[in-house]
mmCIF file of C-alpha atoms and ligand atoms in Angstrom:
data_model
loop_
_atom_site.group_PDB
_atom_site.id
_atom_site.type_symbol
_atom_site.label_atom_id
_atom_site.label_comp_id
_atom_site.label_asym_id
_atom_site.label_seq_id
_atom_site.Cartn_x
_atom_site.Cartn_y
_atom_site.Cartn_z
ATOM 1 C CA UNK A 1106 13.284 2.704 -13.105
ATOM 2 C CA UNK A 1107 10.492 3.908 -12.012
ATOM 3 C CA UNK A 1108 7.881 0.832 -12.036
ATOM 4 C CA UNK A 1109 4.433 3.186 -11.414
ATOM 5 C CA UNK A 1110 4.277 6.844 -12.836
ATOM 6 C CA UNK A 1111 1.237 8.986 -12.932
ATOM 7 C CA UNK A 1112 1.086 11.811 -15.178
ATOM 8 C CA UNK A 1113 -1.000 14.635 -14.478
ATOM 9 C CA UNK A 1114 -3.845 12.430 -13.424
ATOM 10 C CA UNK A 1115 -6.986 13.451 -12.979
ATOM 11 C CA UNK A 1116 -10.198 11.694 -11.425
ATOM 12 C CA UNK A 1117 -13.205 11.953 -9.565
ATOM 13 C CA UNK A 1118 -16.594 10.785 -7.926
ATOM 14 C CA UNK A 1119 -19.629 12.436 -10.029
ATOM 15 C CA UNK A 1120 -18.702 16.306 -10.130
ATOM 16 C CA UNK A 1121 -16.212 16.104 -7.397
ATOM 17 C CA UNK A 1122 -12.958 16.292 -8.862
ATOM 18 C CA UNK A 1123 -10.792 14.556 -6.388
ATOM 19 C CA UNK A 1124 -7.734 14.604 -8.230
ATOM 20 C CA UNK A 1125 -6.713 17.587 -10.109
ATOM 21 C CA UNK A 1126 -3.707 16.253 -12.595
ATOM 22 C CA UNK A 1127 -1.307 14.258 -10.444
ATOM 23 C CA UNK A 1128 2.108 13.438 -11.377
ATOM 24 C CA UNK A 1129 4.406 10.793 -9.180
ATOM 25 C CA UNK A 1130 6.280 7.770 -9.156
ATOM 26 C CA UNK A 1131 7.214 5.049 -7.419
ATOM 27 C CA UNK A 1132 10.589 3.533 -8.025
ATOM 28 C CA UNK A 1133 11.357 -0.145 -7.661
ATOM 29 C CA UNK A 1134 12.125 -1.703 -4.646
ATOM 30 C CA UNK A 1135 11.286 1.287 -3.182
ATOM 31 C CA UNK A 1136 8.720 2.886 -0.470
ATOM 32 C CA UNK A 1137 6.990 6.074 -1.445
ATOM 33 C CA UNK A 1138 4.885 7.423 0.781
ATOM 34 C CA UNK A 1139 1.537 9.116 0.574
ATOM 35 C CA UNK A 1140 0.912 11.831 3.012
ATOM 36 C CA UNK A 1141 -1.734 14.540 3.055
ATOM 37 C CA UNK A 1142 -5.161 15.506 5.401
ATOM 38 C CA UNK A 1143 -7.653 13.496 5.522
ATOM 39 C CA UNK A 1144 -9.819 14.440 2.058
ATOM 40 C CA UNK A 1145 -6.753 15.104 0.083
ATOM 41 C CA UNK A 1146 -6.726 12.537 -2.359
ATOM 42 C CA UNK A 1147 -4.749 9.605 -1.391
ATOM 43 C CA UNK A 1148 -7.086 6.712 -1.371
ATOM 44 C CA UNK A 1149 -8.160 8.493 -4.831
ATOM 45 C CA UNK A 1150 -4.900 8.347 -6.194
ATOM 46 C CA UNK A 1151 -4.444 4.343 -5.078
ATOM 47 C CA UNK A 1152 -8.056 3.408 -6.353
ATOM 48 C CA UNK A 1153 -7.060 5.359 -9.733
ATOM 49 C CA UNK A 1154 -4.022 3.042 -10.075
ATOM 50 C CA UNK A 1155 -5.726 0.172 -9.542
ATOM 51 C CA UNK A 1156 -8.985 0.820 -11.735
ATOM 52 C CA UNK A 1157 -11.528 0.978 -9.113
ATOM 53 C CA UNK A 1158 -12.074 5.141 -9.910
ATOM 54 C CA UNK A 1159 -12.465 5.822 -13.532
ATOM 55 C CA UNK A 1160 -9.334 8.259 -14.839
ATOM 56 C CA UNK A 1161 -10.614 11.070 -16.195
ATOM 57 C CA UNK A 1162 -7.591 12.948 -17.440
ATOM 58 C CA UNK A 1163 -3.862 12.206 -17.409
ATOM 59 C CA UNK A 1164 -2.528 8.531 -17.738
ATOM 60 C CA UNK A 1165 -0.991 6.001 -15.622
ATOM 61 C CA UNK A 1166 1.939 3.739 -16.572
ATOM 62 C CA UNK A 1167 2.868 0.754 -15.117
ATOM 63 C CA UNK A 1168 5.996 -1.847 -15.419
ATOM 64 C CA UNK A 1169 6.877 0.479 -18.507
ATOM 65 C CA UNK A 1170 3.156 -0.315 -20.022
ATOM 66 C CA UNK A 1171 0.820 2.493 -20.443
ATOM 67 C CA UNK A 1172 -2.388 0.896 -17.991
ATOM 68 C CA UNK A 1173 -4.758 4.040 -18.514
ATOM 69 C CA UNK A 1174 -8.454 2.530 -18.401
ATOM 70 C CA UNK A 1175 -7.530 -1.178 -17.727
ATOM 71 C CA UNK A 1176 -9.648 -3.230 -15.737
ATOM 72 C CA UNK A 1177 -8.892 -4.161 -12.199
ATOM 73 C CA UNK A 1178 -7.702 -7.850 -13.087
ATOM 74 C CA UNK A 1179 -5.910 -7.017 -15.608
ATOM 75 C CA UNK A 1180 -3.850 -5.073 -12.990
ATOM 76 C CA UNK A 1181 -3.563 -7.344 -10.622
ATOM 77 C CA UNK A 1182 -2.253 -10.205 -12.976
ATOM 78 C CA UNK A 1183 0.426 -7.918 -14.318
ATOM 79 C CA UNK A 1184 1.663 -7.501 -10.296
ATOM 80 C CA UNK A 1185 -0.481 -5.375 -8.262
ATOM 81 C CA UNK A 1186 -2.158 -5.741 -5.297
ATOM 82 C CA UNK A 1187 -3.679 -3.456 -2.780
ATOM 83 C CA UNK A 1188 -4.469 -3.916 0.658
ATOM 84 C CA UNK A 1189 -7.731 -1.413 1.656
ATOM 85 C CA UNK A 1190 -8.107 0.758 4.799
ATOM 86 C CA UNK A 1191 -8.699 -1.668 7.130
ATOM 87 C CA UNK A 1192 -7.204 -4.627 5.944
ATOM 88 C CA UNK A 1193 -10.501 -6.759 5.265
ATOM 89 C CA UNK A 1194 -9.702 -9.942 5.942
ATOM 90 C CA UNK A 1195 -12.274 -12.247 5.566
ATOM 91 C CA UNK A 1196 -13.410 -13.001 9.630
ATOM 92 C CA UNK A 1197 -15.262 -16.476 9.230
ATOM 93 C CA UNK A 1198 -11.975 -17.931 7.125
ATOM 94 C CA UNK A 1199 -9.024 -19.464 9.170
ATOM 95 C CA UNK A 1200 -6.138 -17.580 8.704
ATOM 96 C CA UNK A 1201 -4.455 -19.848 6.107
ATOM 97 C CA UNK A 1202 -7.565 -19.755 3.602
ATOM 98 C CA UNK A 1203 -7.542 -15.970 4.113
ATOM 99 C CA UNK A 1204 -3.432 -16.226 2.839
ATOM 100 C CA UNK A 1205 -4.214 -18.941 0.053
ATOM 101 C CA UNK A 1206 -7.410 -16.909 -1.158
ATOM 102 C CA UNK A 1207 -3.837 -14.105 -1.796
ATOM 103 C CA UNK A 1208 -2.775 -17.082 -4.440
ATOM 104 C CA UNK A 1209 -5.875 -17.183 -5.841
ATOM 105 C CA UNK A 1210 -4.849 -14.680 -8.958
ATOM 106 C CA UNK A 1211 -1.999 -16.946 -9.645
ATOM 107 C CA UNK A 1212 -3.968 -19.977 -10.037
ATOM 108 C CA UNK A 1213 -3.115 -21.592 -13.399
ATOM 109 C CA UNK A 1214 0.676 -20.036 -13.227
ATOM 110 C CA UNK A 1215 2.144 -21.394 -9.792
ATOM 111 C CA UNK A 1216 2.604 -24.686 -8.888
ATOM 112 C CA UNK A 1217 0.575 -26.096 -5.234
ATOM 113 C CA UNK A 1218 4.313 -26.541 -4.231
ATOM 114 C CA UNK A 1219 5.225 -22.716 -4.993
ATOM 115 C CA UNK A 1220 1.942 -21.593 -2.956
ATOM 116 C CA UNK A 1221 3.392 -23.244 -0.358
ATOM 117 C CA UNK A 1222 6.568 -21.978 -0.296
ATOM 118 C CA UNK A 1223 5.116 -18.561 -0.290
ATOM 119 C CA UNK A 1224 3.075 -19.877 2.461
ATOM 120 C CA UNK A 1225 5.698 -20.695 4.603
ATOM 121 C CA UNK A 1226 7.609 -17.454 3.376
ATOM 122 C CA UNK A 1227 4.622 -15.212 5.039
ATOM 123 C CA UNK A 1228 4.661 -17.236 8.189
ATOM 124 C CA UNK A 1229 8.513 -16.828 8.236
ATOM 125 C CA UNK A 1230 7.699 -12.942 7.829
ATOM 126 C CA UNK A 1231 5.233 -12.599 10.159
ATOM 127 C CA UNK A 1232 5.059 -15.138 13.157
ATOM 128 C CA UNK A 1233 2.267 -14.514 14.407
ATOM 129 C CA UNK A 1234 0.397 -16.061 11.316
ATOM 130 C CA UNK A 1235 1.659 -19.428 11.960
ATOM 131 C CA UNK A 1236 0.510 -19.811 15.312
ATOM 132 C CA UNK A 1237 -2.894 -18.534 15.168
ATOM 133 C CA UNK A 1238 -2.798 -20.489 11.116
ATOM 134 C CA UNK A 1239 -5.991 -22.593 12.217
ATOM 135 C CA UNK A 1240 -7.672 -19.532 13.951
ATOM 136 C CA UNK A 1241 -10.648 -17.684 11.914
ATOM 137 C CA UNK A 1242 -9.948 -14.405 10.800
ATOM 138 C CA UNK A 1243 -11.830 -12.371 12.946
ATOM 139 C CA UNK A 1244 -10.603 -13.730 16.166
ATOM 140 C CA UNK A 1245 -6.750 -11.981 15.493
ATOM 141 C CA UNK A 1246 -6.057 -8.497 17.092
ATOM 142 C CA UNK A 1247 -6.323 -5.370 14.912
ATOM 143 C CA UNK A 1248 -2.706 -5.182 14.525
ATOM 144 C CA UNK A 1249 -2.825 -9.220 13.310
ATOM 145 C CA UNK A 1250 -5.341 -8.912 10.890
ATOM 146 C CA UNK A 1251 -3.453 -5.661 9.199
ATOM 147 C CA UNK A 1252 -0.618 -7.895 9.127
ATOM 148 C CA UNK A 1253 -2.355 -11.052 7.695
ATOM 149 C CA UNK A 1254 -3.997 -8.374 4.853
ATOM 150 C CA UNK A 1255 -0.401 -7.255 3.904
ATOM 151 C CA UNK A 1256 0.368 -10.630 3.831
ATOM 152 C CA UNK A 1257 -2.903 -11.981 1.996
ATOM 153 C CA UNK A 1258 -1.845 -9.289 -0.537
ATOM 154 C CA UNK A 1259 1.872 -10.758 -0.529
ATOM 155 C CA UNK A 1260 0.729 -14.295 -1.782
ATOM 156 C CA UNK A 1261 0.048 -12.928 -4.918
ATOM 157 C CA UNK A 1262 3.474 -12.031 -5.596
ATOM 158 C CA UNK A 1263 3.007 -8.421 -6.227
ATOM 159 C CA UNK A 1264 5.674 -6.373 -7.879
ATOM 160 C CA UNK A 1265 3.873 -3.205 -6.715
ATOM 161 C CA UNK A 1266 2.032 -2.944 -3.229
ATOM 162 C CA UNK A 1267 -0.498 -0.036 -2.738
ATOM 163 C CA UNK A 1268 -1.165 0.329 1.267
ATOM 164 C CA UNK A 1269 -3.978 2.154 2.307
ATOM 165 C CA UNK A 1270 -3.270 3.452 5.983
ATOM 166 C CA UNK A 1271 -1.586 0.250 7.879
ATOM 167 C CA UNK A 1272 -1.416 2.236 11.305
ATOM 168 C CA UNK A 1273 -5.050 3.403 11.222
ATOM 169 C CA UNK A 1274 -7.145 2.292 14.082
ATOM 170 C CA UNK A 1275 -4.050 0.506 15.812
ATOM 171 C CA UNK A 1276 -2.485 1.044 19.640
ATOM 172 C CA UNK A 1277 0.940 2.465 19.117
ATOM 173 C CA UNK A 1278 2.437 -0.570 19.741
ATOM 174 C CA UNK A 1279 0.525 -2.558 17.428
ATOM 175 C CA UNK A 1280 1.020 0.296 14.821
ATOM 176 C CA UNK A 1281 4.626 0.262 15.147
ATOM 177 C CA UNK A 1282 4.943 -3.371 14.812
ATOM 178 C CA UNK A 1283 2.836 -2.918 11.303
ATOM 179 C CA UNK A 1284 5.168 -0.545 9.612
ATOM 180 C CA UNK A 1285 8.226 -2.015 10.857
ATOM 181 C CA UNK A 1286 6.834 -5.011 8.799
ATOM 182 C CA UNK A 1287 5.838 -2.771 5.786
ATOM 183 C CA UNK A 1288 10.169 -1.852 5.872
ATOM 184 C CA UNK A 1289 10.915 -5.339 5.918
ATOM 185 C CA UNK A 1290 8.989 -5.617 2.668
ATOM 186 C CA UNK A 1291 11.855 -4.347 0.717
ATOM 187 C CA UNK A 1292 13.883 -7.807 1.721
ATOM 188 C CA UNK A 1293 11.258 -9.175 -0.953
ATOM 189 C CA UNK A 1294 11.871 -6.685 -3.437
ATOM 190 C CA UNK A 1295 8.429 -5.684 -3.472
ATOM 191 C CA UNK A 1296 7.762 -1.891 -4.125
ATOM 192 C CA UNK A 1297 5.482 -0.233 -1.638
ATOM 193 C CA UNK A 1298 3.187 2.610 -2.755
ATOM 194 C CA UNK A 1299 2.295 4.012 1.121
ATOM 195 C CA UNK A 1300 -0.776 5.849 2.169
ATOM 196 C CA UNK A 1301 -0.432 6.976 5.949
ATOM 197 C CA UNK A 1302 -1.545 9.355 8.496
ATOM 198 C CA UNK A 1303 1.479 8.961 10.926
ATOM 199 C CA UNK A 1304 3.278 11.278 8.416
ATOM 200 C CA UNK A 1305 6.400 10.983 11.077
ATOM 201 C CA UNK A 1306 6.541 7.154 11.472
ATOM 202 C CA UNK A 1307 5.623 6.938 7.748
ATOM 203 C CA UNK A 1308 8.795 8.832 6.935
ATOM 204 C CA UNK A 1309 10.962 6.785 8.805
ATOM 205 C CA UNK A 1310 9.999 4.156 6.369
ATOM 206 C CA UNK A 1311 9.705 5.513 3.393
ATOM 207 C CA UNK A 1312 12.837 6.374 0.313
ATOM 208 C CA UNK A 1313 10.640 8.698 -1.053
ATOM 209 C CA UNK A 1314 7.069 10.393 -0.065
ATOM 210 C CA UNK A 1315 4.565 13.289 -1.887
ATOM 211 C CA UNK A 1316 2.631 15.380 0.203
ATOM 212 C CA UNK A 1317 -1.200 15.758 -1.149
ATOM 213 C CA UNK A 1318 -3.390 18.868 -1.038
ATOM 214 C CA UNK A 1319 -6.741 19.117 -2.499
ATOM 215 C CA UNK A 1320 -6.265 16.613 -5.329
ATOM 216 C CA UNK A 1321 -3.120 17.723 -5.950
ATOM 217 C CA UNK A 1322 1.037 17.499 -5.436
ATOM 218 C CA UNK A 1323 2.451 20.318 -3.041
ATOM 219 C CA UNK A 1324 5.527 18.996 -1.945
ATOM 220 C CA UNK A 1325 7.957 15.644 -2.840
ATOM 221 C CA UNK A 1326 11.078 14.976 -2.028
ATOM 222 C CA UNK A 1327 13.453 12.120 -0.196
ATOM 223 C CA UNK A 1328 11.939 11.214 2.797
ATOM 224 C CA UNK A 1329 15.012 12.938 4.584
ATOM 225 C CA UNK A 1330 14.068 16.263 2.702
ATOM 226 C CA UNK A 1331 10.164 16.062 3.394
ATOM 227 C CA UNK A 1332 11.109 15.185 7.546
ATOM 228 C CA UNK A 1333 13.578 18.391 7.674
ATOM 229 C CA UNK A 1334 10.838 20.455 5.193
ATOM 230 C CA UNK A 1335 9.407 23.420 7.508
ATOM 231 C CA UNK A 1336 5.803 23.294 5.582
ATOM 232 C CA UNK A 1337 5.696 19.074 6.736
ATOM 233 C CA UNK A 1338 6.677 19.920 10.163
ATOM 234 C CA UNK A 1339 4.748 22.594 10.939
ATOM 235 C CA UNK A 1340 1.499 20.955 8.977
ATOM 236 C CA UNK A 1341 1.972 17.226 10.090
ATOM 237 C CA UNK A 1342 4.122 16.757 12.561
ATOM 238 C CA UNK A 1343 2.678 19.173 15.536
ATOM 239 C CA UNK A 1344 4.920 21.522 17.863
ATOM 240 C CA UNK A 1345 7.430 18.637 19.220
ATOM 241 C CA UNK A 1346 8.795 18.804 15.824
ATOM 242 C CA UNK A 1347 8.985 22.044 15.165
ATOM 243 C CA UNK A 1348 12.530 22.821 16.800
ATOM 244 C CA UNK A 1349 14.286 19.988 15.694
HETATM 245 P P1 ATP B 1451 -8.715 9.854 3.706
HETATM 246 O O1 ATP B 1451 -7.811 10.134 5.081
HETATM 247 O O2 ATP B 1451 -9.709 10.661 5.021
HETATM 248 O O3 ATP B 1451 -9.208 8.769 3.812
HETATM 249 P P2 ATP B 1451 -7.769 10.813 1.672
HETATM 250 O O4 ATP B 1451 -6.350 11.943 1.263
HETATM 251 O O5 ATP B 1451 -7.562 9.633 1.151
HETATM 252 O O6 ATP B 1451 -8.744 11.533 2.908
HETATM 253 P P3 ATP B 1451 -9.991 10.721 -0.480
HETATM 254 O O7 ATP B 1451 -10.515 9.403 0.042
HETATM 255 O O8 ATP B 1451 -8.915 10.489 -1.357
HETATM 256 O O9 ATP B 1451 -9.022 11.281 0.361
HETATM 257 O O10 ATP B 1451 -10.743 11.831 -1.116
HETATM 258 C C1 ATP B 1451 -10.832 12.542 -2.072
HETATM 259 C C2 ATP B 1451 -12.236 13.476 -2.353
HETATM 260 O O11 ATP B 1451 -12.850 12.409 -2.603
HETATM 261 C C3 ATP B 1451 -12.717 13.590 -0.603
HETATM 262 O O12 ATP B 1451 -13.668 14.913 -1.346
HETATM 263 C C4 ATP B 1451 -13.645 12.687 -0.482
HETATM 264 O O13 ATP B 1451 -14.799 13.360 0.104
HETATM 265 C C5 ATP B 1451 -14.481 12.759 -2.169
HETATM 266 N N1 ATP B 1451 -14.275 11.261 -2.050
HETATM 267 C C6 ATP B 1451 -13.836 9.936 -1.800
HETATM 268 N N2 ATP B 1451 -14.977 9.094 -1.925
HETATM 269 C C7 ATP B 1451 -15.772 9.153 -2.455
HETATM 270 C C8 ATP B 1451 -16.839 8.411 -3.455
HETATM 271 N N3 ATP B 1451 -16.845 7.376 -2.989
HETATM 272 N N4 ATP B 1451 -17.708 9.456 -3.633
HETATM 273 C C9 ATP B 1451 -17.894 10.466 -3.578
HETATM 274 N N5 ATP B 1451 -16.765 11.588 -3.148
HETATM 275 C C10 ATP B 1451 -15.676 10.581 -2.683
#
């Protein structure tokens, strides 16, 4: 079942049409990758889904409901969470307080014990956060901050997590570790829409994917199909992959 569906969505900034009729879906419990060159419109898709960019045409459906034009707060209450590019942790707050802030949208709905249990669950999934619990967010490495940002988003118990370039700017080992953690989100049953510039790595962990070019979907398929596609290899995977 698709948890998220976009139907011919158009959106942009002033006169610029960044999305020119994008249709895609993310199936429940799966990781769906959004791929494409810089400026293709990937971030705009995420922002249109979570109400940060107005939708000029088409529709967005989430959990079976037409949510086009819903304000972000309402979408968050329905189970949407976004980790923006760079994660954006609160540097002056402790790791623990960053995580607790992630549970803010659950106030009134979850007991303290439930939030405490989820805090424990996050520390189990991301052991580095347990060790760093009382440290300021800005003392963590780039990879650790990205994990904190993901764990903070998970503290809202989202049904759908929108992840924007979680590995960007990280050293190769840290990037691989972050993507390994993203793959492990399946264990929680969280559905993920993943924007990633590292196409090969994204397709290793994704179930399905879409390639965007200038605001339009030009290719879609299972991760295996996209990895095998000549167009994807030529455009995104470079020479090394051509003969494989
Ligand atoms: P990147 O990997 O560079 O983030 P992207 O595929 O995520 O690329 P978007 O950020 O969605 O692409 O940008 C799509 C188009 O919209 C680009 O032409 C970009 O210049 C433009 N754009 C993005 N954000 C804004 C903004 N806030 N104001 C005006 N134009 C914008």
